[in-house]
Amino acid sequence: MAVVHVVGAGLAGLAAAIRLSERRQPVALYEAAQQAGGRCRSYFDRTLGRVIDNGNHLLLSGNRSAIAYLAAIGAGDSLLGPAEASYPFLDLSSGERWVVRPNRGRIPLWIALPSRRVPGTRLSDCLGVWRLARAGPDRTVADCLNRASPLWRRFWEPLARAVLNTPPEQGSARLLWAALGESFARGGSGCRPLIARHSLAASLIDPALARLGERGVRVAFGHRLRAVLRRDGRVRSLDFGERQVELGAEDRLILALPPGQTGALLPEIPVPGASHAIVNAHFSLAQPVRLPGGGPLLGLIGGTAEWLFLRDELVSLTVSAADALADEPSEAIAARLWADTARALNLPAQPQPPARIVKERRATFAQTPGALVRRPGATTAWPNLFLAGDWTATGLPATIEGAVRSGQRAADLVAGRPGKGR
Ligand SMILES: Cc1cc2nc3c(=O)[nH]c(=O)nc-3n(C[C@H](O)[C@H](O)[C@H](O)COP(=O)(O)OP(=O)(O)OC[C@H]3O[C@@H](n4cnc5c(N)ncnc54)[C@H](O)[C@@H]3O)c2cc1C
């Protein structure tokens, strides 16, 4: 039987391999690193003496492809979040706290209720969201929303920065709306915030590897693809340096690599060029703390970080579009982010607990209007070559949901069942 070769064991590659193996399709999975997960991974950190994630990852209850993937790998119950959609915020400059609480149904009654929306905002500020919904492909988030409104600083700015990992003055309005359309626009049932209960690996990666193993698929780690050899309009072989893999006449290839790697291997294919960093800080507290309301996250306004996540005694902060910050020494970043944390959690400013700063310099592509036209679809000019990855033309921002959906879609196309992955 024909083999589908999947290169890249990030979420896109894993999602593709899971879907193919569900259909008893023989799969060969290759990964350059010694572990799976790519930009969504966990590892043991000696300084903190525990497993940490490379960065906080937030899922929303409306992320249907990611939720279906979790169910498919038997990890459907491995996420944690409040029973109802709620987003607590703290303005570090004024000390003011509030909770944004969308109601469950699709009709956004909550924006009419001052107690459920951002303080100091009017109903008319909230209705500005329709300008996002109607935005043309060349519009940025800042083009569509009123930057003078308190809603900008207290909601849209941190939300858009987190979703697009791009400053909202440059980020694509259309992409932000695509994400909101599948979550907030569906009401509270679509935008419940969810995080991995223990670690990213425990939820999203290890169960997938176990499920693949049960089906006879093992990842060939340490396999960095160096060239894709094409002849007579088809991919013929894969060059992994010390190992060459010949493709049979019916074999297929799914490349699930980051954009830079794909562009280097296949220069004919346009890929988004620029990227942005995400900086994460992890602090190991002496004892567990709880956020007011008991949820796992807190939006921070007026500090360095935009979001604070809590898992027992591990507090983790995220700074998106953090290219300038990533150039600073880790000690300086830790001091700055601990100052925000201590204020947010009412903890002593000194001593600073053990910290780990993780700088992901190419966390996602720069999600600007200009980059949208450089996102290729899953099919290519070579009939046995398919593309996956969060940066391909999913119609969504570069997120877990986009990565998983791209892998599922590539798998469906390989199996001749287009459309099932969408
Ligand atoms: C710090 C951080 C925070 C994030 N926060 C969120 C969040 O809150 N919510 C959310 O939804 N998303 C978030 N994301 C985005 C999310 O992690 C990505 O969209 C997703 O993991 C991308 O998966 P992928 O499979 O497309 O790519 P990758 O994860 O990049 O997978 C590609 C794989 O290919 C391998 N590879 C590369 N080159 C080669 C080669 N030549 N040969 C073989 N293998 C190769 C890599 O090692 C990697 O394993 C965040 C990302 C980061 C970095």
PDB file of C-alpha atoms in Angstrom, residues 37-328:
ATOM      1  CA  GLY A  37       5.766  19.399  19.170  1.00  0.00           C
ATOM      2  CA  GLY A  38       7.787  22.050  17.338  1.00  0.00           C
ATOM      3  CA  ARG A  39       6.658  25.451  18.561  1.00  0.00           C
ATOM      4  CA  CYS A  40       4.224  23.811  20.991  1.00  0.00           C
ATOM      5  CA  ARG A  41       6.441  21.725  23.243  1.00  0.00           C
ATOM      6  CA  SER A  42       7.363  21.032  26.877  1.00  0.00           C
ATOM      7  CA  TYR A  43      10.602  20.069  28.540  1.00  0.00           C
ATOM      8  CA  PHE A  44      12.194  19.595  31.948  1.00  0.00           C
ATOM      9  CA  ASP A  45      13.836  22.794  33.160  1.00  0.00           C
ATOM     10  CA  ARG A  46      16.643  22.283  35.668  1.00  0.00           C
ATOM     11  CA  THR A  47      16.475  25.783  37.179  1.00  0.00           C
ATOM     12  CA  LEU A  48      12.805  25.428  38.035  1.00  0.00           C
ATOM     13  CA  GLY A  49      13.041  21.688  38.691  1.00  0.00           C
ATOM     14  CA  ARG A  50       9.903  20.950  36.700  1.00  0.00           C
ATOM     15  CA  VAL A  51       8.446  20.520  33.243  1.00  0.00           C
ATOM     16  CA  ILE A  52       7.619  23.810  31.549  1.00  0.00           C
ATOM     17  CA  ASP A  53       6.127  24.757  28.179  1.00  0.00           C
ATOM     18  CA  ASN A  54       8.043  26.775  25.628  1.00  0.00           C
ATOM     19  CA  GLY A  55       5.248  29.296  26.063  1.00  0.00           C
ATOM     20  CA  ASN A  56       1.701  29.738  27.268  1.00  0.00           C
ATOM     21  CA  HIS A  57      -0.767  28.447  24.735  1.00  0.00           C
ATOM     22  CA  LEU A  58      -4.414  29.427  24.973  1.00  0.00           C
ATOM     23  CA  LEU A  59      -7.128  27.472  23.213  1.00  0.00           C
ATOM     24  CA  LEU A  60     -10.753  28.542  22.949  1.00  0.00           C
ATOM     25  CA  SER A  61     -13.779  26.269  23.191  1.00  0.00           C
ATOM     26  CA  GLY A  62     -14.643  27.301  19.608  1.00  0.00           C
ATOM     27  CA  ASN A  63     -11.395  25.790  18.256  1.00  0.00           C
ATOM     28  CA  ARG A  64     -13.275  22.865  16.755  1.00  0.00           C
ATOM     29  CA  SER A  65     -10.379  21.285  14.831  1.00  0.00           C
ATOM     30  CA  ALA A  66      -8.091  21.332  17.860  1.00  0.00           C
ATOM     31  CA  ILE A  67     -10.856  19.920  20.065  1.00  0.00           C
ATOM     32  CA  ALA A  68     -11.541  17.169  17.491  1.00  0.00           C
ATOM     33  CA  TYR A  69      -7.795  16.397  17.380  1.00  0.00           C
ATOM     34  CA  LEU A  70      -7.695  16.117  21.189  1.00  0.00           C
ATOM     35  CA  ALA A  71     -10.651  13.734  21.075  1.00  0.00           C
ATOM     36  CA  ALA A  72      -8.951  11.697  18.346  1.00  0.00           C
ATOM     37  CA  ILE A  73      -5.825  11.229  20.470  1.00  0.00           C
ATOM     38  CA  GLY A  74      -7.820  10.424  23.619  1.00  0.00           C
ATOM     39  CA  ALA A  75      -6.923  13.680  25.389  1.00  0.00           C
ATOM     40  CA  GLY A  76     -10.306  15.395  25.193  1.00  0.00           C
ATOM     41  CA  ASP A  77     -10.409  15.881  28.966  1.00  0.00           C
ATOM     42  CA  SER A  78      -6.881  17.247  29.318  1.00  0.00           C
ATOM     43  CA  LEU A  79      -7.758  20.933  29.103  1.00  0.00           C
ATOM     44  CA  LEU A  80      -8.605  23.221  31.982  1.00  0.00           C
ATOM     45  CA  GLY A  81     -10.732  26.357  32.035  1.00  0.00           C
ATOM     46  CA  PRO A  82     -13.640  28.136  33.693  1.00  0.00           C
ATOM     47  CA  ALA A  83     -17.145  26.711  33.226  1.00  0.00           C
ATOM     48  CA  GLU A  84     -18.308  29.977  31.625  1.00  0.00           C
ATOM     49  CA  ALA A  85     -16.384  32.329  29.333  1.00  0.00           C
ATOM     50  CA  SER A  86     -14.713  34.934  31.523  1.00  0.00           C
ATOM     51  CA  TYR A  87     -11.644  37.092  31.024  1.00  0.00           C
ATOM     52  CA  PRO A  88     -10.394  38.869  34.135  1.00  0.00           C
ATOM     53  CA  PHE A  89      -8.208  41.935  33.575  1.00  0.00           C
ATOM     54  CA  LEU A  90      -6.038  44.131  35.758  1.00  0.00           C
ATOM     55  CA  ASP A  91      -4.862  47.607  34.825  1.00  0.00           C
ATOM     56  CA  LEU A  92      -1.421  47.747  36.445  1.00  0.00           C
ATOM     57  CA  SER A  93      -1.274  51.541  36.192  1.00  0.00           C
ATOM     58  CA  SER A  94      -4.553  52.188  38.056  1.00  0.00           C
ATOM     59  CA  GLY A  95      -5.012  48.943  39.987  1.00  0.00           C
ATOM     60  CA  GLU A  96      -8.513  48.602  38.504  1.00  0.00           C
ATOM     61  CA  ARG A  97      -9.806  45.052  37.964  1.00  0.00           C
ATOM     62  CA  TRP A  98     -12.724  43.864  35.817  1.00  0.00           C
ATOM     63  CA  VAL A  99     -14.024  40.722  34.164  1.00  0.00           C
ATOM     64  CA  VAL A 100     -15.271  40.517  30.559  1.00  0.00           C
ATOM     65  CA  ARG A 101     -18.058  37.909  30.586  1.00  0.00           C
ATOM     66  CA  PRO A 102     -19.697  37.098  27.239  1.00  0.00           C
ATOM     67  CA  ASN A 103     -23.092  35.414  27.607  1.00  0.00           C
ATOM     68  CA  ARG A 104     -23.483  31.857  26.321  1.00  0.00           C
ATOM     69  CA  GLY A 105     -25.677  32.427  23.242  1.00  0.00           C
ATOM     70  CA  ARG A 106     -24.823  33.894  19.865  1.00  0.00           C
ATOM     71  CA  ILE A 107     -26.698  37.158  20.457  1.00  0.00           C
ATOM     72  CA  PRO A 108     -24.135  39.337  22.267  1.00  0.00           C
ATOM     73  CA  LEU A 109     -26.414  40.617  25.024  1.00  0.00           C
ATOM     74  CA  TRP A 110     -23.374  41.047  27.256  1.00  0.00           C
ATOM     75  CA  ILE A 111     -22.102  44.093  25.390  1.00  0.00           C
ATOM     76  CA  ALA A 112     -25.246  45.932  26.513  1.00  0.00           C
ATOM     77  CA  LEU A 113     -24.480  45.173  30.174  1.00  0.00           C
ATOM     78  CA  PRO A 114     -21.853  47.480  31.726  1.00  0.00           C
ATOM     79  CA  SER A 115     -21.173  44.847  34.422  1.00  0.00           C
ATOM     80  CA  ARG A 116     -20.036  42.327  31.771  1.00  0.00           C
ATOM     81  CA  ARG A 117     -17.961  44.586  29.544  1.00  0.00           C
ATOM     82  CA  VAL A 118     -14.830  46.706  29.917  1.00  0.00           C
ATOM     83  CA  PRO A 119     -15.383  49.577  32.407  1.00  0.00           C
ATOM     84  CA  GLY A 120     -15.438  53.071  30.952  1.00  0.00           C
ATOM     85  CA  THR A 121     -16.674  51.865  27.562  1.00  0.00           C
ATOM     86  CA  ARG A 122     -19.940  52.607  25.809  1.00  0.00           C
ATOM     87  CA  LEU A 123     -22.148  50.289  23.802  1.00  0.00           C
ATOM     88  CA  SER A 124     -21.164  52.221  20.663  1.00  0.00           C
ATOM     89  CA  ASP A 125     -17.466  51.348  21.297  1.00  0.00           C
ATOM     90  CA  CYS A 126     -18.347  47.645  21.258  1.00  0.00           C
ATOM     91  CA  LEU A 127     -20.335  47.931  18.043  1.00  0.00           C
ATOM     92  CA  GLY A 128     -17.148  49.075  16.265  1.00  0.00           C
ATOM     93  CA  VAL A 129     -16.368  45.352  15.958  1.00  0.00           C
ATOM     94  CA  TRP A 130     -18.545  45.268  12.837  1.00  0.00           C
ATOM     95  CA  ARG A 131     -15.920  47.326  11.041  1.00  0.00           C
ATOM     96  CA  LEU A 132     -13.562  44.409  11.661  1.00  0.00           C
ATOM     97  CA  ALA A 133     -16.120  41.960  10.276  1.00  0.00           C
ATOM     98  CA  ARG A 134     -16.387  43.950   7.056  1.00  0.00           C
ATOM     99  CA  ALA A 135     -12.669  44.732   6.678  1.00  0.00           C
ATOM    100  CA  GLY A 136     -11.060  44.331   3.272  1.00  0.00           C
ATOM    101  CA  PRO A 137      -7.927  42.202   2.875  1.00  0.00           C
ATOM    102  CA  ASP A 138      -5.608  45.226   2.991  1.00  0.00           C
ATOM    103  CA  ARG A 139      -6.920  46.627   6.315  1.00  0.00           C
ATOM    104  CA  THR A 140      -5.069  46.470   9.618  1.00  0.00           C
ATOM    105  CA  VAL A 141      -6.748  46.053  12.997  1.00  0.00           C
ATOM    106  CA  ALA A 142      -5.928  49.655  13.874  1.00  0.00           C
ATOM    107  CA  ASP A 143      -7.558  50.842  10.632  1.00  0.00           C
ATOM    108  CA  CYS A 144     -10.882  49.406  11.784  1.00  0.00           C
ATOM    109  CA  LEU A 145     -11.128  50.237  15.471  1.00  0.00           C
ATOM    110  CA  ASN A 146     -11.186  53.478  17.417  1.00  0.00           C
ATOM    111  CA  ARG A 147      -7.809  53.824  19.105  1.00  0.00           C
ATOM    112  CA  ALA A 148      -9.038  56.732  21.236  1.00  0.00           C
ATOM    113  CA  SER A 149     -11.633  54.518  22.964  1.00  0.00           C
ATOM    114  CA  PRO A 150     -10.707  52.918  26.323  1.00  0.00           C
ATOM    115  CA  LEU A 151     -11.786  49.645  24.688  1.00  0.00           C
ATOM    116  CA  TRP A 152      -8.710  49.820  22.488  1.00  0.00           C
ATOM    117  CA  ARG A 153      -6.170  49.893  25.310  1.00  0.00           C
ATOM    118  CA  ARG A 154      -8.181  47.694  27.628  1.00  0.00           C
ATOM    119  CA  PHE A 155      -9.304  44.961  25.235  1.00  0.00           C
ATOM    120  CA  TRP A 156      -8.554  45.191  21.535  1.00  0.00           C
ATOM    121  CA  GLU A 157      -4.854  46.003  21.753  1.00  0.00           C
ATOM    122  CA  PRO A 158      -3.915  43.051  24.029  1.00  0.00           C
ATOM    123  CA  LEU A 159      -6.353  40.701  22.297  1.00  0.00           C
ATOM    124  CA  ALA A 160      -5.175  41.522  18.759  1.00  0.00           C
ATOM    125  CA  ARG A 161      -1.529  41.366  19.778  1.00  0.00           C
ATOM    126  CA  ALA A 162      -2.044  37.935  21.350  1.00  0.00           C
ATOM    127  CA  VAL A 163      -4.104  36.471  18.495  1.00  0.00           C
ATOM    128  CA  LEU A 164      -1.901  37.803  15.671  1.00  0.00           C
ATOM    129  CA  ASN A 165       1.465  38.097  17.453  1.00  0.00           C
ATOM    130  CA  THR A 166       1.798  41.290  15.449  1.00  0.00           C
ATOM    131  CA  PRO A 167       1.364  44.928  16.543  1.00  0.00           C
ATOM    132  CA  PRO A 168      -2.285  45.803  15.801  1.00  0.00           C
ATOM    133  CA  GLU A 169      -1.132  48.769  13.708  1.00  0.00           C
ATOM    134  CA  GLN A 170       0.301  46.164  11.303  1.00  0.00           C
ATOM    135  CA  GLY A 171      -1.845  43.083  11.987  1.00  0.00           C
ATOM    136  CA  SER A 172      -4.479  41.944   9.494  1.00  0.00           C
ATOM    137  CA  ALA A 173      -8.039  42.876  10.457  1.00  0.00           C
ATOM    138  CA  ARG A 174      -9.374  40.049   8.326  1.00  0.00           C
ATOM    139  CA  LEU A 175      -7.326  37.431  10.198  1.00  0.00           C
ATOM    140  CA  LEU A 176      -8.351  38.751  13.585  1.00  0.00           C
ATOM    141  CA  TRP A 177     -11.978  38.593  12.517  1.00  0.00           C
ATOM    142  CA  ALA A 178     -11.500  35.037  11.223  1.00  0.00           C
ATOM    143  CA  ALA A 179     -10.435  33.968  14.716  1.00  0.00           C
ATOM    144  CA  LEU A 180     -13.196  35.941  16.438  1.00  0.00           C
ATOM    145  CA  GLY A 181     -15.813  34.620  14.016  1.00  0.00           C
ATOM    146  CA  GLU A 182     -15.155  31.067  15.246  1.00  0.00           C
ATOM    147  CA  SER A 183     -15.012  32.011  18.919  1.00  0.00           C
ATOM    148  CA  PHE A 184     -16.354  35.293  20.363  1.00  0.00           C
ATOM    149  CA  ALA A 185     -18.936  35.711  17.591  1.00  0.00           C
ATOM    150  CA  ARG A 186     -20.427  32.352  18.657  1.00  0.00           C
ATOM    151  CA  GLY A 187     -21.010  33.680  22.147  1.00  0.00           C
ATOM    152  CA  GLY A 188     -19.643  32.448  25.446  1.00  0.00           C
ATOM    153  CA  SER A 189     -19.858  28.796  24.404  1.00  0.00           C
ATOM    154  CA  GLY A 190     -17.284  29.491  21.651  1.00  0.00           C
ATOM    155  CA  CYS A 191     -14.811  31.576  23.635  1.00  0.00           C
ATOM    156  CA  ARG A 192     -14.282  29.734  26.911  1.00  0.00           C
ATOM    157  CA  PRO A 193     -10.510  30.032  27.571  1.00  0.00           C
ATOM    158  CA  LEU A 194      -8.760  26.649  27.871  1.00  0.00           C
ATOM    159  CA  ILE A 195      -5.196  25.698  28.771  1.00  0.00           C
ATOM    160  CA  ALA A 196      -3.386  22.368  29.007  1.00  0.00           C
ATOM    161  CA  ARG A 197      -4.028  20.932  32.482  1.00  0.00           C
ATOM    162  CA  HIS A 198      -0.456  19.751  33.094  1.00  0.00           C
ATOM    163  CA  SER A 199       1.687  20.684  30.080  1.00  0.00           C
ATOM    164  CA  LEU A 200       1.426  21.140  26.319  1.00  0.00           C
ATOM    165  CA  ALA A 201       3.169  17.827  25.793  1.00  0.00           C
ATOM    166  CA  ALA A 202       0.834  15.968  28.157  1.00  0.00           C
ATOM    167  CA  SER A 203      -2.244  17.290  26.332  1.00  0.00           C
ATOM    168  CA  LEU A 204      -1.317  17.745  22.703  1.00  0.00           C
ATOM    169  CA  ILE A 205       1.828  15.805  21.898  1.00  0.00           C
ATOM    170  CA  ASP A 206       2.463  12.689  24.020  1.00  0.00           C
ATOM    171  CA  PRO A 207      -1.044  11.217  23.541  1.00  0.00           C
ATOM    172  CA  ALA A 208      -0.655  11.703  19.774  1.00  0.00           C
ATOM    173  CA  LEU A 209       2.673   9.875  19.784  1.00  0.00           C
ATOM    174  CA  ALA A 210       1.145   7.081  21.872  1.00  0.00           C
ATOM    175  CA  ARG A 211      -1.851   6.791  19.527  1.00  0.00           C
ATOM    176  CA  LEU A 212       0.438   6.725  16.490  1.00  0.00           C
ATOM    177  CA  GLY A 213       2.631   4.106  18.173  1.00  0.00           C
ATOM    178  CA  GLU A 214      -0.424   1.882  18.713  1.00  0.00           C
ATOM    179  CA  ARG A 215      -1.010   2.112  14.974  1.00  0.00           C
ATOM    180  CA  GLY A 216       2.574   1.244  14.133  1.00  0.00           C
ATOM    181  CA  VAL A 217       3.720   4.801  13.311  1.00  0.00           C
ATOM    182  CA  ARG A 218       6.951   5.850  15.012  1.00  0.00           C
ATOM    183  CA  VAL A 219       8.572   9.246  14.496  1.00  0.00           C
ATOM    184  CA  ALA A 220      12.028   9.121  12.903  1.00  0.00           C
ATOM    185  CA  PHE A 221      13.662  11.787  15.087  1.00  0.00           C
ATOM    186  CA  GLY A 222      16.930  13.465  14.082  1.00  0.00           C
ATOM    187  CA  HIS A 223      15.817  13.480  10.430  1.00  0.00           C
ATOM    188  CA  ARG A 224      16.372  16.953   9.009  1.00  0.00           C
ATOM    189  CA  LEU A 225      15.100  17.148   5.437  1.00  0.00           C
ATOM    190  CA  ARG A 226      17.818  18.707   3.275  1.00  0.00           C
ATOM    191  CA  ALA A 227      16.336  18.463  -0.212  1.00  0.00           C
ATOM    192  CA  VAL A 228      13.144  17.413  -1.960  1.00  0.00           C
ATOM    193  CA  LEU A 229      14.208  15.845  -5.254  1.00  0.00           C
ATOM    194  CA  ARG A 230      11.686  16.335  -8.045  1.00  0.00           C
ATOM    195  CA  ARG A 231      11.705  14.910 -11.566  1.00  0.00           C
ATOM    196  CA  ASP A 232       9.114  14.771 -14.357  1.00  0.00           C
ATOM    197  CA  GLY A 233       6.637  16.817 -12.340  1.00  0.00           C
ATOM    198  CA  ARG A 234       6.649  14.617  -9.210  1.00  0.00           C
ATOM    199  CA  VAL A 235       8.566  14.337  -5.965  1.00  0.00           C
ATOM    200  CA  ARG A 236      10.906  11.355  -6.335  1.00  0.00           C
ATOM    201  CA  SER A 237      12.991  11.248  -3.172  1.00  0.00           C
ATOM    202  CA  LEU A 238      13.760  12.900   0.137  1.00  0.00           C
ATOM    203  CA  ASP A 239      17.324  13.717   1.130  1.00  0.00           C
ATOM    204  CA  PHE A 240      17.885  13.523   4.898  1.00  0.00           C
ATOM    205  CA  GLY A 241      21.673  13.728   4.590  1.00  0.00           C
ATOM    206  CA  GLU A 242      22.782  10.290   5.740  1.00  0.00           C
ATOM    207  CA  ARG A 243      19.516   8.721   4.585  1.00  0.00           C
ATOM    208  CA  GLN A 244      17.721   8.962   1.233  1.00  0.00           C
ATOM    209  CA  VAL A 245      14.067   7.956   1.031  1.00  0.00           C
ATOM    210  CA  GLU A 246      12.705   7.034  -2.403  1.00  0.00           C
ATOM    211  CA  LEU A 247       9.004   7.661  -2.987  1.00  0.00           C
ATOM    212  CA  GLY A 248       7.031   4.872  -4.656  1.00  0.00           C
ATOM    213  CA  ALA A 249       4.797   5.722  -7.613  1.00  0.00           C
ATOM    214  CA  GLU A 250       1.719   6.019  -5.356  1.00  0.00           C
ATOM    215  CA  ASP A 251       3.473   7.529  -2.340  1.00  0.00           C
ATOM    216  CA  ARG A 252       2.642  11.073  -1.210  1.00  0.00           C
ATOM    217  CA  LEU A 253       4.507  13.702   0.761  1.00  0.00           C
ATOM    218  CA  ILE A 254       3.099  16.172   3.280  1.00  0.00           C
ATOM    219  CA  LEU A 255       5.582  18.868   4.240  1.00  0.00           C
ATOM    220  CA  ALA A 256       4.551  20.251   7.643  1.00  0.00           C
ATOM    221  CA  LEU A 257       7.493  22.575   8.214  1.00  0.00           C
ATOM    222  CA  PRO A 258       7.791  26.230   9.247  1.00  0.00           C
ATOM    223  CA  PRO A 259       7.646  28.754   6.383  1.00  0.00           C
ATOM    224  CA  GLY A 260      11.391  29.473   6.237  1.00  0.00           C
ATOM    225  CA  GLN A 261      12.261  25.777   5.940  1.00  0.00           C
ATOM    226  CA  THR A 262       9.602  25.206   3.282  1.00  0.00           C
ATOM    227  CA  GLY A 263      10.798  28.203   1.279  1.00  0.00           C
ATOM    228  CA  ALA A 264      14.414  27.022   1.451  1.00  0.00           C
ATOM    229  CA  LEU A 265      13.488  23.512   0.246  1.00  0.00           C
ATOM    230  CA  LEU A 266      10.989  24.659  -2.407  1.00  0.00           C
ATOM    231  CA  PRO A 267      12.009  28.130  -3.605  1.00  0.00           C
ATOM    232  CA  GLU A 268       9.175  28.095  -6.196  1.00  0.00           C
ATOM    233  CA  ILE A 269       6.597  28.327  -3.407  1.00  0.00           C
ATOM    234  CA  PRO A 270       5.878  31.767  -1.897  1.00  0.00           C
ATOM    235  CA  VAL A 271       6.054  31.867   1.897  1.00  0.00           C
ATOM    236  CA  PRO A 272       5.561  34.703   4.383  1.00  0.00           C
ATOM    237  CA  GLY A 273       8.983  36.258   4.994  1.00  0.00           C
ATOM    238  CA  ALA A 274       8.906  38.189   8.267  1.00  0.00           C
ATOM    239  CA  SER A 275       8.205  36.790  11.716  1.00  0.00           C
ATOM    240  CA  HIS A 276       7.727  38.051  15.274  1.00  0.00           C
ATOM    241  CA  ALA A 277       9.046  36.864  18.608  1.00  0.00           C
ATOM    242  CA  ILE A 278       7.121  35.781  21.702  1.00  0.00           C
ATOM    243  CA  VAL A 279       8.817  36.034  25.086  1.00  0.00           C
ATOM    244  CA  ASN A 280       7.606  33.927  27.999  1.00  0.00           C
ATOM    245  CA  ALA A 281       8.649  34.122  31.639  1.00  0.00           C
ATOM    246  CA  HIS A 282       8.070  31.252  34.060  1.00  0.00           C
ATOM    247  CA  PHE A 283       8.355  31.839  37.828  1.00  0.00           C
ATOM    248  CA  SER A 284       8.216  28.995  40.314  1.00  0.00           C
ATOM    249  CA  LEU A 285       6.458  30.275  43.450  1.00  0.00           C
ATOM    250  CA  ALA A 286       7.044  28.840  46.916  1.00  0.00           C
ATOM    251  CA  GLN A 287       3.384  27.829  47.123  1.00  0.00           C
ATOM    252  CA  PRO A 288       0.345  27.683  44.835  1.00  0.00           C
ATOM    253  CA  VAL A 289      -1.674  30.888  44.449  1.00  0.00           C
ATOM    254  CA  ARG A 290      -5.096  31.502  42.975  1.00  0.00           C
ATOM    255  CA  LEU A 291      -6.353  34.280  40.775  1.00  0.00           C
ATOM    256  CA  PRO A 292      -9.493  36.133  41.842  1.00  0.00           C
ATOM    257  CA  GLY A 293     -12.307  34.041  40.330  1.00  0.00           C
ATOM    258  CA  GLY A 294     -10.103  30.955  40.263  1.00  0.00           C
ATOM    259  CA  GLY A 295      -9.504  30.916  36.488  1.00  0.00           C
ATOM    260  CA  PRO A 296      -6.205  30.120  34.797  1.00  0.00           C
ATOM    261  CA  LEU A 297      -5.450  33.504  33.199  1.00  0.00           C
ATOM    262  CA  LEU A 298      -5.395  37.233  33.759  1.00  0.00           C
ATOM    263  CA  GLY A 299      -5.101  39.983  31.151  1.00  0.00           C
ATOM    264  CA  LEU A 300      -2.623  42.677  32.123  1.00  0.00           C
ATOM    265  CA  ILE A 301      -2.950  46.263  30.909  1.00  0.00           C
ATOM    266  CA  GLY A 302      -0.220  48.853  31.265  1.00  0.00           C
ATOM    267  CA  GLY A 303       2.662  46.459  32.036  1.00  0.00           C
ATOM    268  CA  THR A 304       5.190  44.600  29.898  1.00  0.00           C
ATOM    269  CA  ALA A 305       3.308  41.309  29.611  1.00  0.00           C
ATOM    270  CA  GLU A 306      -0.179  41.054  28.175  1.00  0.00           C
ATOM    271  CA  TRP A 307      -1.259  37.785  29.765  1.00  0.00           C
ATOM    272  CA  LEU A 308      -0.503  35.945  32.986  1.00  0.00           C
ATOM    273  CA  PHE A 309      -1.237  32.210  33.273  1.00  0.00           C
ATOM    274  CA  LEU A 310      -1.333  30.240  36.481  1.00  0.00           C
ATOM    275  CA  ARG A 311      -0.894  26.502  37.024  1.00  0.00           C
ATOM    276  CA  ASP A 312      -0.621  25.821  40.777  1.00  0.00           C
ATOM    277  CA  GLU A 313       2.694  27.344  41.851  1.00  0.00           C
ATOM    278  CA  LEU A 314       3.938  28.059  38.320  1.00  0.00           C
ATOM    279  CA  VAL A 315       3.120  31.520  37.036  1.00  0.00           C
ATOM    280  CA  SER A 316       3.891  32.236  33.381  1.00  0.00           C
ATOM    281  CA  LEU A 317       3.687  35.519  31.501  1.00  0.00           C
ATOM    282  CA  THR A 318       3.445  36.114  27.754  1.00  0.00           C
ATOM    283  CA  VAL A 319       4.685  39.081  25.750  1.00  0.00           C
ATOM    284  CA  SER A 320       3.656  38.894  22.089  1.00  0.00           C
ATOM    285  CA  ALA A 321       5.238  40.737  19.153  1.00  0.00           C
ATOM    286  CA  ALA A 322       8.197  40.993  21.517  1.00  0.00           C
ATOM    287  CA  ASP A 323      11.088  41.453  19.083  1.00  0.00           C
ATOM    288  CA  ALA A 324      12.664  44.393  20.961  1.00  0.00           C
ATOM    289  CA  LEU A 325      12.216  42.724  24.366  1.00  0.00           C
ATOM    290  CA  ALA A 326      13.802  39.500  23.107  1.00  0.00           C
ATOM    291  CA  ASP A 327      17.031  41.448  22.482  1.00  0.00           C
ATOM    292  CA  GLU A 328      17.314  42.340  26.188  1.00  0.00           C
TER     293      GLU A 328
END
